[in-house]
Amino acid sequence: MIPSVLPTYNRAPLQFVKGEGAWLIEADGRRFLDLGAGIAVNALGHAHPALVQALTDQAQALWHVSNLYEIPQQQALADKLVEHTFADTVFFTNSGTESCELAVKMARKYFFDKGQPEKVEIITFDGSFHGRSSAGIAAAGSEKMTKGFGPLLGGFVHLTFGDLDGVTNAISENTAAIMIEPVQGEGGIRPVPDAELKALRQICDEHGLLLILDEVQCGVGRTGKLFAHEWAGITPDIMMVAKGIGGGFPLGAVLATEEAASGMVAGTHGSTYGGNPLGCAVGCAVIDHVANPDFLAEVNRKSGLLRQKLEGLIADHPQVFEEVRGSGMMLGIKCKTTNIDVVNAGNDNQVITVPAADNVIRLLPPLTLTEDDIAEATNRLDAAAKQVENQLEIA
Ligand SMILES: *Cc1c(COP(=O)(O)O)cnc(C)c1O
């Protein structure tokens, strides 16, 4: 009999009932160190007092009002994002995949309104992840996500990750945009080198294309800058955001330049919930913290410490671990043994990590991770690695 919850996930037999900072408390009372943060969502950790305050204050005043009316919390969050980024304008969604939908629509509408309706194609890269909606799976294009779901949304050209020559060769009179994650998340924490992001920006400028960055996972302070592309010193035309921006409240956004957004006039797009007062009140509190340069400096300092500890673990466990990669608090450990076994051994030792492609385990901890948490993370990952080594010896 089918379970009452549609069984699209393989779930670990853990039930968390409470969260405090970087810690999750299981129904049986055990405390787990959370290095997954709900897949880069709980940017300020669990039950951050400022977020609890923002949410409860707003909950007592007004939960929802439609986008047919002005929403001051939405205006405030848009103003903050415009102030701190390349963007001139923002549309709020409820998830990353909805941000992908709008990014695709915005790029196509831009060229349509410019009298170039043939420009519909978007170049994307293997290993990418842009969500599970029809545009998201077509954009990523992997067999794992698309098989059985055809006919797929057309107009995506899939290239090998890192293949810059391929990009130039793939551009035609039909090309509208390039879409890329500055650091691939699901793909196994694969950062795009700064020089390559710069080159993509230049290619877009030369060919009159739009650069769409998917910062759903790597954005909102995750890499130690408010947005990951800042490390490369470039700006996109359109950017997809979600995950961390709501700190746990379902919230996403599409940020764009005035030029790129010029086709999206009244009536061209909408969302019932997107940008509602509750989500935006929380989003404002998140951005107030994360956009603070002192906060980001601490993220960089502590992520440096964490990385140093992880390099030590790699050296101590050469049978289990191969290398550390990534940026800031978005780190991946490539495993030599099966990554799921390492994640499970982590669960046994009460430290939460997240598997990714390319046999990687991801560490996406709350950005508020403390030095004590880092020491604890090191001990628990060490214990998990020892457990995997013992299993190897027995086998
Ligand atoms: C998670 C993710 C998405 C999809 O976000 P949802 O909120 O699950 O729809 C899109 N792009 C990237 C890079 C992601 O990590």
Short mmCIF file of C-alpha atoms and ligand atoms in Angstrom, two decimals:
data_model
loop_
_atom_site.label_atom_id
_atom_site.label_comp_id
_atom_site.label_asym_id
_atom_site.label_seq_id
_atom_site.Cartn_x
_atom_site.Cartn_y
_atom_site.Cartn_z
CA MET A 1 0.00 0.00 0.00
CA ILE A 2 1.32 3.43 -0.83
CA PRO A 3 2.39 5.41 2.25
CA SER A 4 0.14 8.36 3.07
CA VAL A 5 3.13 10.62 2.35
CA LEU A 6 4.01 10.22 -1.35
CA PRO A 7 7.23 8.19 -1.17
CA THR A 8 9.52 10.38 -3.32
CA TYR A 9 12.17 10.56 -0.59
CA ASN A 10 14.38 7.96 1.10
CA ARG A 11 14.18 9.31 4.62
CA ALA A 12 16.53 8.62 7.51
CA PRO A 13 14.66 7.27 10.55
CA LEU A 14 15.17 10.47 12.53
CA GLN A 15 12.49 12.82 13.81
CA PHE A 16 13.64 16.21 14.91
CA VAL A 17 11.33 18.01 17.25
CA LYS A 18 13.31 21.11 18.21
CA GLY A 19 16.24 23.20 17.03
CA GLU A 20 18.65 25.55 18.80
CA GLY A 21 21.39 27.28 16.82
CA ALA A 22 23.34 24.56 15.00
CA TRP A 23 21.70 21.79 17.02
CA LEU A 24 18.70 19.57 16.35
CA ILE A 25 16.99 17.60 19.08
CA GLU A 26 15.56 14.20 18.17
CA ALA A 27 12.27 12.90 19.57
CA ASP A 28 14.28 10.59 21.87
CA GLY A 29 16.21 13.55 23.28
CA ARG A 30 19.53 13.02 21.46
CA ARG A 31 21.27 16.18 20.21
CA PHE A 32 22.55 16.26 16.62
CA LEU A 33 24.99 18.82 15.26
CA ASP A 34 23.33 20.12 12.11
CA LEU A 35 25.86 20.66 9.30
CA GLY A 36 23.10 20.52 6.70
CA ALA A 37 20.85 23.37 7.86
CA GLY A 38 17.89 21.97 5.94
CA ILE A 39 20.07 22.08 2.78
CA ALA A 40 21.48 25.59 3.21
CA VAL A 41 18.17 27.00 4.43
CA ASN A 42 18.61 27.76 8.15
CA ALA A 43 21.22 30.44 7.46
CA LEU A 44 20.99 31.84 11.00
CA GLY A 45 20.56 28.44 12.63
CA HIS A 46 17.45 27.14 14.34
CA ALA A 47 15.16 29.38 16.37
CA HIS A 48 17.33 32.48 16.00
CA PRO A 49 15.77 35.02 18.40
CA ALA A 50 15.59 37.78 15.76
CA LEU A 51 13.76 35.51 13.32
CA VAL A 52 11.39 34.18 15.97
CA GLN A 53 10.64 37.78 16.93
CA ALA A 54 10.09 38.93 13.34
CA LEU A 55 7.83 35.97 12.61
CA THR A 56 5.72 36.19 15.76
CA ASP A 57 5.36 39.99 15.57
CA GLN A 58 4.16 39.74 11.99
CA ALA A 59 1.95 36.72 12.78
CA GLN A 60 0.08 38.78 15.34
CA ALA A 61 -0.44 41.64 12.88
CA LEU A 62 -1.16 40.14 9.42
CA TRP A 63 -0.22 36.84 7.79
CA HIS A 64 -1.31 37.17 4.22
CA VAL A 65 -2.57 39.77 1.85
CA SER A 66 -2.68 39.41 -1.90
CA ASN A 67 -0.30 41.07 -4.30
CA LEU A 68 -3.28 43.12 -5.51
CA TYR A 69 -2.34 45.46 -2.64
CA GLU A 70 0.82 47.15 -1.42
CA ILE A 71 2.83 45.04 1.02
CA PRO A 72 5.22 47.17 3.10
CA GLN A 73 7.31 44.17 4.29
CA GLN A 74 7.80 43.13 0.65
CA GLN A 75 8.78 46.67 -0.31
CA ALA A 76 11.25 46.80 2.58
CA LEU A 77 12.90 43.49 1.62
CA ALA A 78 13.11 44.49 -2.06
CA ASP A 79 14.71 47.81 -1.06
CA LYS A 80 17.31 46.00 1.05
CA LEU A 81 18.17 43.57 -1.76
CA VAL A 82 18.44 46.39 -4.29
CA GLU A 83 20.64 48.35 -1.88
CA HIS A 84 23.06 45.45 -1.33
CA THR A 85 23.26 43.95 -4.83
CA PHE A 86 23.53 44.63 -8.58
CA ALA A 87 19.74 44.46 -8.85
CA ASP A 88 17.30 47.24 -9.65
CA THR A 89 14.18 45.19 -9.04
CA VAL A 90 12.99 42.03 -7.25
CA PHE A 91 10.11 39.55 -7.60
CA PHE A 92 9.37 37.27 -4.64
CA THR A 93 8.59 33.56 -5.02
CA ASN A 94 8.16 30.70 -2.55
CA SER A 95 10.97 28.44 -3.74
CA GLY A 96 14.04 28.06 -5.88
CA THR A 97 12.29 26.31 -8.72
CA GLU A 98 9.74 29.12 -8.99
CA SER A 99 12.66 31.53 -9.22
CA CYS A 100 13.96 29.40 -12.11
CA GLU A 101 10.59 29.61 -13.85
CA LEU A 102 10.59 33.39 -13.69
CA ALA A 103 14.25 33.69 -14.72
CA VAL A 104 13.47 31.70 -17.89
CA LYS A 105 10.30 33.68 -18.62
CA MET A 106 12.05 37.00 -17.99
CA ALA A 107 14.94 36.19 -20.34
CA ARG A 108 12.62 35.10 -23.16
CA LYS A 109 10.26 38.04 -22.72
CA TYR A 110 13.20 40.44 -22.82
CA PHE A 111 14.17 39.35 -26.33
CA PHE A 112 10.55 39.00 -27.45
CA ASP A 113 9.91 42.62 -26.57
CA LYS A 114 13.15 43.65 -28.32
CA GLY A 115 11.76 42.20 -31.53
CA GLN A 116 13.97 39.08 -31.37
CA PRO A 117 11.41 36.37 -30.58
CA GLU A 118 13.74 33.71 -32.00
CA LYS A 119 16.05 34.17 -29.01
CA VAL A 120 14.70 31.55 -26.62
CA GLU A 121 17.59 29.18 -25.96
CA ILE A 122 19.32 29.03 -22.61
CA ILE A 123 22.72 27.40 -22.20
CA THR A 124 23.12 25.30 -19.03
CA PHE A 125 25.70 22.87 -17.66
CA ASP A 126 25.81 19.24 -16.61
CA GLY A 127 25.69 18.57 -12.91
CA SER A 128 23.55 21.65 -12.43
CA PHE A 129 20.36 21.74 -10.39
CA HIS A 130 17.67 24.34 -10.90
CA GLY A 131 14.71 22.74 -9.12
CA ARG A 132 11.99 20.21 -9.88
CA SER A 133 9.43 22.18 -11.89
CA SER A 134 9.17 21.58 -15.63
CA ALA A 135 11.56 24.43 -16.43
CA GLY A 136 13.93 23.39 -13.64
CA ILE A 137 14.31 19.78 -14.77
CA ALA A 138 14.55 20.77 -18.43
CA ALA A 139 17.23 23.33 -17.55
CA ALA A 140 19.36 20.79 -15.68
CA GLY A 141 18.51 18.07 -18.18
CA SER A 142 19.89 15.07 -16.30
CA GLU A 143 18.31 11.72 -17.08
CA LYS A 144 17.77 11.13 -13.36
CA MET A 145 15.45 14.13 -13.11
CA THR A 146 13.80 14.16 -16.55
CA LYS A 147 13.18 10.51 -17.45
CA GLY A 148 9.48 9.78 -17.78
CA PHE A 149 8.43 13.41 -17.52
CA GLY A 150 8.39 14.31 -21.21
CA PRO A 151 7.69 16.19 -23.31
CA LEU A 152 10.24 18.43 -21.67
CA LEU A 153 10.19 22.19 -21.95
CA GLY A 154 12.34 22.95 -24.98
CA GLY A 155 15.01 25.54 -25.53
CA PHE A 156 17.83 24.37 -23.26
CA VAL A 157 21.30 23.59 -24.56
CA HIS A 158 23.29 21.41 -22.16
CA LEU A 159 27.06 21.70 -22.08
CA THR A 160 29.85 20.05 -20.14
CA PHE A 161 30.69 21.81 -16.86
CA GLY A 162 33.73 24.02 -17.41
CA ASP A 163 33.59 23.85 -21.24
CA LEU A 164 34.10 27.49 -22.21
CA ASP A 165 34.93 26.68 -25.85
CA GLY A 166 31.69 24.73 -25.95
CA VAL A 167 29.83 27.86 -24.86
CA THR A 168 31.18 29.97 -27.70
CA ASN A 169 30.44 27.20 -30.20
CA ALA A 170 26.90 26.69 -28.87
CA ILE A 171 25.87 30.33 -29.28
CA SER A 172 23.56 30.91 -32.23
CA GLU A 173 20.98 33.49 -33.34
CA ASN A 174 18.55 31.64 -31.03
CA THR A 175 20.58 32.01 -27.85
CA ALA A 176 19.05 34.18 -25.14
CA ALA A 177 21.00 33.46 -21.98
CA ILE A 178 23.52 31.41 -20.04
CA MET A 179 22.31 29.98 -16.72
CA ILE A 180 24.83 28.73 -14.16
CA GLU A 181 25.32 28.17 -10.43
CA PRO A 182 28.52 29.95 -9.28
CA VAL A 183 29.04 26.96 -6.99
CA GLN A 184 27.17 23.80 -7.96
CA GLY A 185 25.42 22.41 -4.89
CA GLU A 186 23.58 19.19 -5.77
CA GLY A 187 26.28 18.56 -8.38
CA GLY A 188 28.82 17.95 -5.61
CA ILE A 189 30.07 21.39 -4.46
CA ARG A 190 31.81 22.26 -7.71
CA PRO A 191 32.84 25.94 -7.72
CA VAL A 192 33.08 27.74 -11.05
CA PRO A 193 36.52 29.40 -11.05
CA ASP A 194 36.40 33.21 -10.88
CA ALA A 195 38.16 33.45 -14.24
CA GLU A 196 35.45 31.33 -15.83
CA LEU A 197 32.61 33.42 -14.41
CA LYS A 198 34.40 36.51 -15.74
CA ALA A 199 34.74 34.84 -19.14
CA LEU A 200 31.03 33.96 -19.18
CA ARG A 201 30.16 37.55 -18.35
CA GLN A 202 32.36 38.71 -21.20
CA ILE A 203 30.83 36.20 -23.63
CA CYS A 204 27.35 37.42 -22.67
CA ASP A 205 28.38 41.02 -23.23
CA GLU A 206 29.97 40.28 -26.60
CA HIS A 207 26.97 38.34 -27.88
CA GLY A 208 24.22 40.39 -26.24
CA LEU A 209 23.09 37.51 -24.01
CA LEU A 210 21.72 37.61 -20.48
CA LEU A 211 23.72 36.01 -17.68
CA ILE A 212 21.43 34.21 -15.23
CA LEU A 213 23.07 33.10 -11.99
CA ASP A 214 21.39 30.48 -9.82
CA GLU A 215 22.39 31.47 -6.28
CA VAL A 216 19.59 29.50 -4.64
CA GLN A 217 22.12 27.44 -2.67
CA CYS A 218 25.34 29.49 -2.77
CA GLY A 219 23.74 32.87 -2.06
CA VAL A 220 22.79 34.75 1.14
CA GLY A 221 26.19 34.70 2.82
CA ARG A 222 26.88 31.00 2.23
CA THR A 223 30.29 31.55 0.60
CA GLY A 224 31.29 34.46 2.84
CA LYS A 225 30.00 37.18 0.50
CA LEU A 226 26.34 38.16 0.42
CA PHE A 227 26.23 36.56 -3.05
CA ALA A 228 28.85 34.18 -4.44
CA HIS A 229 29.40 36.04 -7.73
CA GLU A 230 30.90 38.96 -5.78
CA TRP A 231 34.10 36.91 -5.38
CA ALA A 232 34.57 37.01 -9.17
CA GLY A 233 33.91 40.75 -9.37
CA ILE A 234 31.12 40.34 -11.90
CA THR A 235 27.37 40.89 -11.83
CA PRO A 236 24.58 38.92 -13.51
CA ASP A 237 21.56 40.30 -15.35
CA ILE A 238 19.17 37.98 -13.54
CA MET A 239 19.72 36.04 -10.30
CA MET A 240 17.69 33.26 -8.72
CA VAL A 241 17.58 33.18 -4.92
CA ALA A 242 15.75 31.04 -2.33
CA LYS A 243 16.84 28.67 0.50
CA GLY A 244 18.81 30.88 2.94
CA ILE A 245 16.87 34.07 2.26
CA GLY A 246 13.90 32.89 4.34
CA GLY A 247 16.02 31.36 7.11
CA GLY A 248 13.50 28.47 7.13
CA PHE A 249 10.40 30.28 5.93
CA PRO A 250 9.62 29.27 2.31
CA LEU A 251 10.80 32.32 0.39
CA GLY A 252 12.56 32.89 -2.90
CA ALA A 253 13.33 35.81 -5.17
CA VAL A 254 14.42 36.79 -8.63
CA LEU A 255 16.71 39.80 -8.73
CA ALA A 256 17.29 41.62 -12.00
CA THR A 257 18.63 44.72 -13.64
CA GLU A 258 16.08 47.21 -14.94
CA GLU A 259 17.09 46.31 -18.51
CA ALA A 260 16.73 42.53 -18.09
CA ALA A 261 13.39 42.94 -16.30
CA SER A 262 12.00 45.35 -18.90
CA GLY A 263 9.57 42.81 -20.42
CA MET A 264 7.90 41.93 -17.12
CA VAL A 265 5.16 44.53 -17.07
CA ALA A 266 1.84 44.33 -15.21
CA GLY A 267 0.00 41.07 -15.86
CA THR A 268 3.01 39.10 -17.18
CA HIS A 269 3.73 37.17 -13.96
CA GLY A 270 2.33 36.62 -10.51
CA SER A 271 2.19 34.52 -7.37
CA THR A 272 -0.52 34.15 -4.74
CA TYR A 273 1.85 33.70 -1.81
CA GLY A 274 5.09 35.15 -3.14
CA GLY A 275 6.25 38.11 -1.07
CA ASN A 276 3.62 37.73 1.63
CA PRO A 277 4.01 39.71 4.87
CA LEU A 278 5.16 36.76 7.02
CA GLY A 279 7.86 35.59 4.61
CA CYS A 280 9.14 39.08 3.92
CA ALA A 281 9.22 40.06 7.61
CA VAL A 282 11.49 37.06 8.22
CA GLY A 283 13.50 37.75 5.04
CA CYS A 284 14.17 41.32 6.23
CA ALA A 285 15.56 40.00 9.52
CA VAL A 286 17.76 37.50 7.65
CA ILE A 287 19.18 40.13 5.29
CA ASP A 288 19.72 42.63 8.15
CA HIS A 289 22.02 40.05 9.76
CA VAL A 290 23.71 38.49 6.76
CA ALA A 291 24.41 41.70 4.80
CA ASN A 292 26.28 43.12 7.80
CA PRO A 293 30.02 43.18 6.90
CA ASP A 294 30.95 42.12 10.46
CA PHE A 295 28.70 39.07 10.16
CA LEU A 296 30.26 38.13 6.79
CA ALA A 297 33.77 38.63 8.21
CA GLU A 298 32.91 36.12 10.94
CA VAL A 299 31.54 33.67 8.36
CA ASN A 300 34.87 33.90 6.54
CA ARG A 301 36.92 33.51 9.71
CA LYS A 302 34.96 30.53 11.00
CA SER A 303 34.67 28.83 7.63
CA GLY A 304 38.47 29.11 7.38
CA LEU A 305 38.77 27.32 10.72
CA LEU A 306 36.29 24.65 9.68
CA ARG A 307 38.12 24.06 6.43
CA GLN A 308 41.45 23.73 8.24
CA LYS A 309 39.94 21.10 10.54
CA LEU A 310 38.47 19.25 7.57
CA GLU A 311 41.86 19.21 5.81
CA GLY A 312 43.19 17.54 8.97
CA LEU A 313 40.43 14.94 8.83
CA ILE A 314 41.24 14.18 5.19
CA ALA A 315 44.87 13.58 6.17
CA ASP A 316 43.80 11.34 9.10
CA HIS A 317 41.38 9.24 7.05
CA PRO A 318 42.85 8.68 3.59
CA GLN A 319 40.78 5.49 3.14
CA VAL A 320 37.51 7.38 3.55
CA PHE A 321 38.11 10.94 2.35
CA GLU A 322 39.74 12.28 -0.80
CA GLU A 323 39.55 16.08 -0.74
CA VAL A 324 37.73 19.15 0.58
CA ARG A 325 36.36 21.70 -1.86
CA GLY A 326 33.99 24.61 -1.96
CA SER A 327 33.85 28.07 -0.53
CA GLY A 328 32.97 29.56 2.85
CA MET A 329 30.31 27.53 4.66
CA MET A 330 29.54 25.64 1.44
CA LEU A 331 31.99 22.77 1.66
CA GLY A 332 32.10 19.34 0.08
CA ILE A 333 34.17 16.34 1.06
CA LYS A 334 34.75 13.97 -1.81
CA CYS A 335 34.67 10.45 -0.41
CA LYS A 336 36.58 7.33 -1.41
CA THR A 337 33.95 5.07 0.14
CA THR A 338 30.27 5.47 -0.75
CA ASN A 339 29.12 8.93 0.38
CA ILE A 340 25.80 7.61 1.74
CA ASP A 341 27.73 5.31 4.10
CA VAL A 342 29.58 8.36 5.45
CA VAL A 343 26.35 10.34 5.85
CA ASN A 344 24.79 7.38 7.70
CA ALA A 345 27.85 7.00 9.94
CA GLY A 346 27.49 10.74 10.64
CA ASN A 347 23.87 10.18 11.65
CA ASP A 348 25.03 7.38 13.99
CA ASN A 349 27.49 9.84 15.55
CA GLN A 350 24.89 12.61 15.73
CA VAL A 351 26.32 14.91 13.06
CA ILE A 352 24.14 15.76 10.07
CA THR A 353 25.63 16.06 6.58
CA VAL A 354 23.98 16.00 3.15
CA PRO A 355 24.92 13.75 0.22
CA ALA A 356 25.53 15.26 -3.23
CA ALA A 357 26.50 13.98 -6.67
CA ASP A 358 30.11 12.99 -7.47
CA ASN A 359 30.29 10.94 -4.24
CA VAL A 360 30.47 14.06 -2.09
CA ILE A 361 29.10 14.83 1.36
CA ARG A 362 28.06 18.45 1.78
CA LEU A 363 28.59 20.63 4.82
CA LEU A 364 26.18 23.58 4.69
CA PRO A 365 26.03 24.54 8.36
CA PRO A 366 24.23 27.53 9.81
CA LEU A 367 26.37 30.61 9.10
CA THR A 368 26.25 31.24 12.85
CA LEU A 369 28.29 28.08 13.59
CA THR A 370 30.44 28.74 16.69
CA GLU A 371 34.04 27.70 17.37
CA ASP A 372 32.74 25.14 19.88
CA ASP A 373 30.44 23.77 17.17
CA ILE A 374 33.44 23.49 14.82
CA ALA A 375 35.42 21.52 17.42
CA GLU A 376 32.40 19.28 17.98
CA ALA A 377 31.92 18.86 14.21
CA THR A 378 35.52 17.73 13.87
CA ASN A 379 35.21 15.18 16.67
CA ARG A 380 31.98 13.75 15.35
CA LEU A 381 33.12 13.56 11.72
CA ASP A 382 36.30 11.88 12.97
CA ALA A 383 34.19 9.31 14.85
CA ALA A 384 32.05 8.78 11.74
CA ALA A 385 35.15 8.23 9.59
CA LYS A 386 36.51 5.71 12.13
CA GLN A 387 33.20 3.86 12.02
CA VAL A 388 33.41 3.66 8.21
CA GLU A 389 37.03 2.43 8.48
CA ASN A 390 35.96 -0.32 10.89
CA GLN A 391 33.22 -1.38 8.47
CA LEU A 392 35.86 -1.53 5.69
CA GLU A 393 38.06 -3.79 7.82
CA ILE A 394 35.21 -6.14 8.69
CA ALA A 395 34.11 -6.39 5.03
C1 LIG B 1 17.57 23.82 -4.09
C2 LIG B 1 17.93 24.46 -5.36
C3 LIG B 1 16.94 24.83 -6.31
C4 LIG B 1 15.49 24.52 -6.11
O1 LIG B 1 14.96 25.12 -4.97
P1 LIG B 1 13.55 24.61 -4.37
O2 LIG B 1 13.25 25.60 -3.30
O3 LIG B 1 13.76 23.22 -3.88
O4 LIG B 1 12.57 24.65 -5.49
C5 LIG B 1 17.34 25.49 -7.45
N1 LIG B 1 18.64 25.76 -7.68
C6 LIG B 1 19.61 25.40 -6.80
C7 LIG B 1 21.02 25.76 -7.09
C8 LIG B 1 19.29 24.73 -5.63
O5 LIG B 1 20.25 24.36 -4.79
#
